[in-house]
Amino acid sequence: MRNSKLKTLLAPTLLGLAMFAGATQAAAPLRPPQGYFAPVDKFKTGDKSEGCDAMPTPYTGPLQFRSKYEGSDKARATLNVQSEKAFRDTTKDITTLERGTAKRVMQFMRDGRPEQLDCTLNWLTAWAKADALMSKDFNHTGKSMRKWALGSMASSYIRLKFSDSHPLAQHQQEAQLIEAWFSKMADQVVSDWDNLPLEKTNNHSYWAAWSVMATSVATNRRDLFDWAVKEYKVGVNQVDADGFLPNELKRQQRALAYHNYALPPLAMIASFAQVNGVDLRQENNGALKRLGDRVLAGVKDPDEFEKKNGKEQDMTDLKEDMKFAWLEPFCTLYTCAPDVIEKKRGMQPFKTFRLGGDLTKVYDPSHEKGNKGS
C-alpha cells in the first residue's frame, strides 16, 4: 500500500525527469564520427608552405552543363568525349574549389601551417559572399554539380570545425559566413532532389543525401539530418534480396561500377547517423551490407552482373583504389571478412575529395601510411 502511494506521488516527478532527459537528448548537437575530432598532427613553421594557389573564380552563372553521356541512349553508359571535355571546361572552377579545399585541409591537419588554413577559408568565404552555385537556372548535370560540390566542401570543413585543435576559434566570422552559405545550398539541394519518383531515384539521390548529411553536421541542423536519413532509407529499400539496385542495373556495361559508386554516400550517411543515435544498419534486412557484399563479389567475378543484365561489365573504374573508399566507414558499421580487411589494407590510405579527403585518417588512423596525393 505504502509503495503504491509512493509511486503515485513520485509519478509526476519521474515523468518530468523522463521528459527532461528526452528533451536533452533531442537537443544534443549533431556530431561527426570520432575520427573527425583528431587534432592537427603538428604545427610547423618556416617557409616550406605549399602556398595558396590562385583562387578559382566563384561560379555564379546558370548551372546548365553538358552531360558526359550526351547523345547516349537511356542507359546513360556511353561516354561522349566531346561533351565530356565541354563539361570539364565549364565546371573547372567548381572542381578546383572542391579538390583544393580537400587537399589543403588535409595539409593543414598534417602540418598546421596557418597559411593553409587562411587560404582555404579565403576561398570558401569568397564563394560564400558571391552566393556561388545557387542559381535556380539549372539542368540535371548542373544540380548534380551543386550537390557534389556541397558534399566535398562540407565534409572537408567538418575536419576543421570539430578538430580538438579548434582551428576555427580565431575565425568565427568566416565560419559563420561559410556555414550560412552551406546551409542555404543544402536547402536548395533538398529542393532539387526531394520526392523523386522511385524509377528516377538512383546514385545521384544518395550523393545529394550525403551532401545534406555532411551539411547538417557542419551547421547543426536536425531538419537536414532527418532528410538525409529519409533519402538513405529510400535508397537502401531499393536493394533487392540479392543485393542489386534495379536502377543501377539499367546502366548496362557500367552497372557494377555504378553499384560501387552508390556505396560511398550510403556508407557515409549510415556512419554519421550511427554516432547521432540513429542505427541504419538493419534497414531493409541489412541492405547496405548486402549491397557491399554484392559489389565485392562482383569485382572478383563480374559474371553475376552480366547474367543479371546481359552486358559484359566495364571494369575500368574499379581498377582505381580510391573508388573503394566506402570500405572505411563500411567496415566500422559491419564486421568485414578477413579477405575484405586485407583488400582494404592493400588500398589504404583512401583519399577522395568528394568525401572530404583522407578517410583512412578518420576511420582507421593506425593504418594510415604515408601521404599519397588526393
Coordinates of C-alpha atoms in Angstrom, one line a residue:
M1 CA 0.0 0.0 0.0
R2 CA 2.7 2.3 1.0
N3 CA 4.7 1.5 -2.1
S4 CA 1.8 2.3 -4.5
K5 CA 1.2 5.6 -2.7
L6 CA 4.9 6.5 -3.1
K7 CA 4.7 5.6 -6.8
T8 CA 1.7 7.8 -7.2
L9 CA 3.5 10.7 -5.5
L10 CA 6.7 10.1 -7.5
A11 CA 5.0 9.6 -10.9
P12 CA 4.8 13.3 -12.0
T13 CA 8.5 13.8 -10.9
L14 CA 9.6 10.7 -12.8
L15 CA 7.6 11.7 -15.8
G16 CA 9.1 15.2 -15.7
L17 CA 12.6 13.7 -15.4
A18 CA 12.0 11.4 -18.3
M19 CA 10.7 14.3 -20.5
F20 CA 13.6 16.4 -19.5
A21 CA 16.0 13.6 -20.4
G22 CA 14.2 13.2 -23.7
A23 CA 14.4 16.9 -24.5
T24 CA 18.1 17.0 -23.6
Q25 CA 18.8 14.0 -25.8
A26 CA 16.8 15.6 -28.7
A27 CA 18.8 18.8 -28.3
A28 CA 22.2 17.1 -28.4
P29 CA 24.3 18.8 -31.1
L30 CA 24.9 16.8 -34.2
R31 CA 28.4 15.5 -34.4
P32 CA 30.6 13.5 -36.9
P33 CA 32.3 10.2 -36.2
Q34 CA 35.2 10.2 -33.7
G35 CA 38.0 10.5 -36.2
Y36 CA 36.9 14.0 -37.2
F37 CA 37.9 15.2 -33.7
A38 CA 41.5 14.4 -34.4
P39 CA 43.9 17.3 -33.5
V40 CA 46.4 18.7 -36.1
D41 CA 49.4 16.3 -36.3
K42 CA 51.9 19.1 -35.6
F43 CA 52.2 22.8 -36.0
K44 CA 55.1 23.6 -38.4
T45 CA 56.6 26.9 -39.0
G46 CA 59.2 28.2 -41.5
D47 CA 58.7 28.8 -45.2
K48 CA 58.0 25.2 -46.5
S49 CA 54.3 26.0 -47.0
E50 CA 52.8 24.9 -50.3
G51 CA 51.4 28.5 -50.6
C52 CA 48.0 29.5 -51.8
D53 CA 47.1 28.8 -55.5
A54 CA 45.1 31.4 -57.4
M55 CA 41.5 31.3 -56.3
P56 CA 39.1 29.8 -58.8
T57 CA 36.5 32.4 -59.8
P58 CA 33.3 32.0 -57.8
Y59 CA 30.8 30.3 -60.1
T60 CA 27.6 32.4 -60.1
G61 CA 26.3 31.6 -63.6
P62 CA 23.5 29.2 -64.6
L63 CA 24.1 25.6 -63.7
Q64 CA 23.5 24.4 -67.2
F65 CA 26.2 21.9 -68.2
R66 CA 26.5 19.3 -70.9
S67 CA 26.4 15.7 -69.8
K68 CA 29.4 13.5 -70.5
Y69 CA 26.9 10.9 -71.7
E70 CA 25.3 13.3 -74.2
G71 CA 23.7 11.5 -77.1
S72 CA 23.8 8.2 -75.3
D73 CA 20.7 6.1 -75.1
K74 CA 18.6 5.9 -71.9
A75 CA 21.2 3.6 -70.2
R76 CA 23.5 6.7 -70.0
A77 CA 26.5 4.4 -70.2
T78 CA 28.4 5.5 -73.4
L79 CA 30.9 8.3 -72.9
N80 CA 30.7 11.3 -75.3
V81 CA 34.3 12.5 -75.4
Q82 CA 33.5 16.0 -76.8
S83 CA 30.7 16.8 -74.4
E84 CA 32.9 15.4 -71.5
K85 CA 35.6 17.9 -72.5
A86 CA 33.0 20.7 -72.6
F87 CA 31.7 19.6 -69.2
R88 CA 35.2 19.6 -67.7
D89 CA 36.0 23.0 -69.1
T90 CA 32.8 24.8 -67.9
T91 CA 33.0 23.2 -64.4
K92 CA 36.7 23.6 -63.9
D93 CA 36.5 26.4 -61.3
I94 CA 34.0 24.3 -59.2
T95 CA 36.1 21.2 -59.3
T96 CA 39.3 23.3 -58.5
L97 CA 37.5 24.6 -55.4
E98 CA 36.4 21.1 -54.3
R99 CA 39.8 19.5 -54.9
G100 CA 41.7 22.5 -53.5
T101 CA 39.7 22.6 -50.3
A102 CA 40.1 18.9 -49.6
K103 CA 43.8 19.0 -50.4
R104 CA 44.6 22.0 -48.2
V105 CA 42.5 20.8 -45.3
M106 CA 44.5 17.5 -45.4
Q107 CA 47.8 19.5 -45.5
F108 CA 46.7 21.7 -42.6
M109 CA 45.6 18.7 -40.5
R110 CA 49.1 17.3 -41.1
D111 CA 51.3 20.4 -40.9
G112 CA 49.2 23.0 -39.1
R113 CA 50.5 25.9 -41.2
P114 CA 48.3 29.0 -40.7
E115 CA 48.7 29.9 -44.4
Q116 CA 47.0 26.6 -45.4
L117 CA 44.0 27.4 -43.2
D118 CA 43.8 31.1 -44.3
C119 CA 43.9 30.1 -47.9
T120 CA 41.1 27.6 -47.5
L121 CA 38.9 30.0 -45.5
N122 CA 39.6 32.8 -48.0
W123 CA 38.4 30.6 -50.9
L124 CA 35.3 29.5 -49.2
T125 CA 34.3 32.9 -47.9
A126 CA 34.8 34.5 -51.3
W127 CA 32.5 31.9 -52.8
A128 CA 30.0 32.3 -49.9
K129 CA 29.9 36.1 -50.3
A130 CA 29.3 35.7 -54.1
D131 CA 26.4 33.4 -53.4
A132 CA 28.1 30.9 -55.8
L133 CA 26.4 27.7 -57.0
M134 CA 23.0 29.0 -56.0
S135 CA 21.5 29.6 -59.5
K136 CA 17.9 28.5 -59.9
D137 CA 18.6 28.1 -63.6
F138 CA 19.9 24.5 -63.8
N139 CA 19.7 21.2 -65.7
H140 CA 20.3 17.7 -64.3
T141 CA 24.1 17.9 -64.6
G142 CA 24.0 21.4 -63.0
K143 CA 22.1 20.3 -59.9
S144 CA 24.4 17.3 -59.7
M145 CA 27.4 19.6 -59.6
R146 CA 25.8 21.6 -56.9
K147 CA 25.3 18.6 -54.6
W148 CA 28.7 17.1 -55.3
A149 CA 30.4 20.4 -54.5
L150 CA 28.5 20.9 -51.3
G151 CA 29.4 17.4 -50.2
S152 CA 33.1 17.9 -50.9
M153 CA 33.3 21.2 -49.1
A154 CA 31.1 20.5 -46.1
S155 CA 32.9 17.2 -45.4
S156 CA 36.3 18.8 -45.6
Y157 CA 35.1 21.7 -43.4
I158 CA 33.9 19.3 -40.7
R159 CA 37.6 18.3 -40.2
L160 CA 38.3 21.9 -39.2
K161 CA 35.1 22.5 -37.2
F162 CA 35.4 19.5 -34.9
S163 CA 39.2 19.1 -34.6
D164 CA 40.3 19.1 -31.0
S165 CA 42.9 21.7 -32.1
H166 CA 40.0 24.2 -32.6
P167 CA 41.5 25.9 -35.7
L168 CA 38.3 27.9 -36.4
A169 CA 38.4 29.6 -32.9
Q170 CA 40.1 32.7 -34.3
H171 CA 38.0 32.7 -37.5
Q172 CA 34.4 32.9 -36.2
Q173 CA 33.3 35.5 -38.7
E174 CA 34.4 33.4 -41.7
A175 CA 32.9 30.3 -40.2
Q176 CA 29.5 31.9 -39.9
L177 CA 29.6 33.1 -43.5
I178 CA 30.7 29.7 -44.8
E179 CA 28.1 27.8 -42.7
A180 CA 25.3 30.1 -43.7
W181 CA 26.2 29.5 -47.4
F182 CA 26.4 25.7 -46.9
S183 CA 23.0 25.9 -45.1
K184 CA 21.4 27.8 -47.9
M185 CA 22.9 25.5 -50.5
A186 CA 21.7 22.4 -48.6
D187 CA 18.1 23.8 -48.7
Q188 CA 18.4 24.1 -52.5
V189 CA 19.8 20.6 -52.8
V190 CA 16.8 19.3 -50.8
S191 CA 14.5 21.2 -53.1
D192 CA 16.4 19.8 -56.2
W193 CA 16.2 16.1 -55.2
D194 CA 13.2 15.7 -52.9
N195 CA 10.4 13.2 -53.6
L196 CA 11.6 12.0 -56.9
P197 CA 9.7 9.0 -58.4
L198 CA 11.3 5.7 -57.4
E199 CA 12.4 4.9 -61.0
K200 CA 14.4 8.2 -61.0
T201 CA 15.9 7.7 -57.6
N202 CA 19.5 6.4 -58.1
N203 CA 23.1 7.1 -57.0
H204 CA 22.5 10.9 -57.6
S205 CA 19.9 11.0 -54.8
Y206 CA 22.3 9.2 -52.4
W207 CA 25.1 11.7 -53.2
A208 CA 22.6 14.5 -52.6
A209 CA 21.7 13.0 -49.3
W210 CA 25.3 12.7 -48.3
S211 CA 25.9 16.4 -49.1
V212 CA 22.9 17.3 -46.9
M213 CA 24.1 14.9 -44.1
A214 CA 27.6 16.5 -44.1
T215 CA 26.0 20.0 -44.0
S216 CA 23.6 19.0 -41.2
V217 CA 26.6 18.2 -39.0
A218 CA 28.6 21.3 -40.1
T219 CA 25.6 23.6 -39.3
N220 CA 23.9 21.5 -36.6
R221 CA 20.6 21.4 -38.5
R222 CA 18.4 18.4 -37.4
D223 CA 15.9 19.0 -40.3
L224 CA 18.7 18.4 -42.8
F225 CA 19.9 15.3 -40.9
D226 CA 16.3 13.9 -40.9
W227 CA 16.0 14.5 -44.7
A228 CA 19.3 12.7 -45.4
V229 CA 18.1 9.7 -43.3
K230 CA 14.8 9.7 -45.2
E231 CA 16.6 9.6 -48.5
Y232 CA 19.0 6.9 -47.3
K233 CA 16.0 4.7 -46.4
V234 CA 14.5 5.3 -49.9
G235 CA 17.9 4.2 -51.3
V236 CA 18.5 1.1 -49.3
N237 CA 14.9 -0.1 -49.7
Q238 CA 15.6 -0.4 -53.4
V239 CA 18.3 -3.0 -52.8
D240 CA 16.8 -6.4 -53.7
A241 CA 17.2 -9.7 -51.9
D242 CA 20.4 -10.5 -53.9
G243 CA 22.0 -7.1 -53.2
F244 CA 21.2 -5.5 -56.6
L245 CA 20.0 -1.9 -57.2
P246 CA 17.4 -2.1 -60.1
N247 CA 18.1 1.5 -61.3
E248 CA 21.9 0.9 -61.4
L249 CA 21.4 -2.4 -63.3
K250 CA 19.9 -0.3 -66.1
R251 CA 23.4 1.2 -66.7
Q252 CA 24.3 -1.8 -68.8
Q253 CA 28.0 -2.3 -69.1
R254 CA 28.6 0.2 -66.2
A255 CA 26.1 -1.4 -63.8
L256 CA 28.7 -2.9 -61.5
A257 CA 30.7 0.4 -61.5
Y258 CA 27.5 2.3 -60.6
H259 CA 26.6 -0.1 -57.8
N260 CA 30.1 0.6 -56.4
Y261 CA 29.5 4.3 -56.9
A262 CA 26.3 4.2 -54.9
L263 CA 28.1 2.8 -51.8
P264 CA 30.3 5.8 -50.6
P265 CA 27.4 8.2 -49.9
L266 CA 25.2 5.4 -48.4
A267 CA 28.0 4.1 -46.1
M268 CA 28.9 7.7 -45.0
I269 CA 25.3 8.6 -44.2
A270 CA 24.9 5.4 -42.1
S271 CA 28.2 6.1 -40.3
F272 CA 27.2 9.7 -39.5
A273 CA 23.7 8.6 -38.5
Q274 CA 25.1 6.0 -36.1
V275 CA 27.1 8.4 -34.0
N276 CA 24.0 10.6 -33.7
G277 CA 21.9 7.8 -32.2
V278 CA 20.2 6.6 -35.5
D279 CA 21.2 3.0 -36.4
L280 CA 20.5 2.4 -40.1
R281 CA 22.5 -0.8 -40.4
Q282 CA 19.5 -3.2 -40.3
E283 CA 17.3 -1.1 -42.7
N284 CA 15.7 -3.5 -45.3
N285 CA 17.3 -6.5 -43.6
G286 CA 20.8 -5.2 -43.7
A287 CA 20.6 -3.9 -47.3
L288 CA 23.7 -1.8 -47.1
K289 CA 25.8 -4.9 -46.1
R290 CA 24.1 -6.9 -48.9
L291 CA 24.9 -4.2 -51.5
G292 CA 28.5 -4.0 -50.3
D293 CA 28.9 -7.8 -50.4
R294 CA 27.3 -8.0 -53.9
V295 CA 29.8 -5.4 -55.2
L296 CA 32.8 -7.1 -53.7
A297 CA 31.7 -10.4 -55.1
G298 CA 31.1 -8.6 -58.5
V299 CA 34.7 -7.2 -58.5
K300 CA 36.0 -10.8 -58.1
D301 CA 33.6 -12.2 -60.6
P302 CA 31.6 -9.8 -62.8
D303 CA 29.6 -12.6 -64.4
E304 CA 26.8 -12.3 -61.9
F305 CA 26.1 -8.7 -63.1
E306 CA 26.4 -9.9 -66.8
K307 CA 23.8 -12.7 -66.0
K308 CA 21.6 -10.1 -64.5
N309 CA 21.5 -7.5 -67.3
G310 CA 23.1 -9.3 -70.2
K311 CA 26.1 -7.0 -70.6
E312 CA 29.8 -7.7 -70.1
Q313 CA 30.9 -5.2 -67.4
D314 CA 33.3 -2.4 -68.0
M315 CA 35.8 -2.7 -65.1
T316 CA 37.9 0.4 -65.8
D317 CA 36.6 2.4 -62.9
L318 CA 37.0 -0.5 -60.5
K319 CA 40.8 -0.6 -61.0
E320 CA 41.1 2.7 -59.0
D321 CA 41.7 2.1 -55.3
M322 CA 40.0 5.3 -54.2
K323 CA 36.7 4.1 -55.7
F324 CA 36.6 1.7 -52.7
A325 CA 36.9 4.5 -50.1
W326 CA 33.4 3.3 -48.8
L327 CA 35.2 0.4 -47.2
E328 CA 36.4 2.7 -44.4
P329 CA 33.0 3.6 -42.9
F330 CA 31.5 0.2 -44.1
C331 CA 34.0 -1.8 -42.0
T332 CA 33.2 0.2 -38.9
L333 CA 29.5 -0.4 -39.4
Y334 CA 29.7 -4.1 -40.1
T335 CA 32.3 -6.8 -39.4
C336 CA 34.2 -7.2 -42.6
A337 CA 35.6 -10.6 -43.5
P338 CA 39.4 -11.1 -43.3
D339 CA 39.9 -11.0 -47.1
V340 CA 38.0 -7.7 -47.3
I341 CA 40.1 -6.3 -44.5
E342 CA 43.2 -7.4 -46.4
K343 CA 41.9 -5.8 -49.6
K344 CA 41.2 -2.6 -47.7
R345 CA 44.7 -2.6 -46.2
G346 CA 46.3 -3.1 -49.6
M347 CA 44.5 0.0 -50.9
Q348 CA 44.9 2.4 -48.0
P349 CA 45.1 5.3 -47.5
F350 CA 41.8 6.2 -49.1
K351 CA 41.8 9.9 -50.2
T352 CA 38.9 11.2 -52.1
F353 CA 37.8 14.9 -52.3
R354 CA 34.1 14.1 -52.7
L355 CA 34.1 12.6 -49.2
G356 CA 36.3 15.4 -47.7
G357 CA 39.8 14.0 -48.1
D358 CA 41.6 11.2 -46.2
L359 CA 39.0 8.7 -44.9
T360 CA 41.7 6.3 -43.6
K361 CA 42.9 9.1 -41.2
V362 CA 39.3 9.4 -40.0
Y363 CA 38.2 5.8 -39.7
D364 CA 41.4 3.7 -39.5
P365 CA 44.2 6.0 -38.4
S366 CA 46.5 3.3 -37.2
H367 CA 46.8 2.1 -40.8
E368 CA 47.4 5.4 -42.5
K369 CA 50.6 5.1 -44.4
G370 CA 52.4 8.0 -45.9
N371 CA 50.7 10.9 -47.7
K372 CA 49.9 9.9 -51.2
G373 CA 48.1 12.6 -53.1
S374 CA 44.3 13.1 -53.1

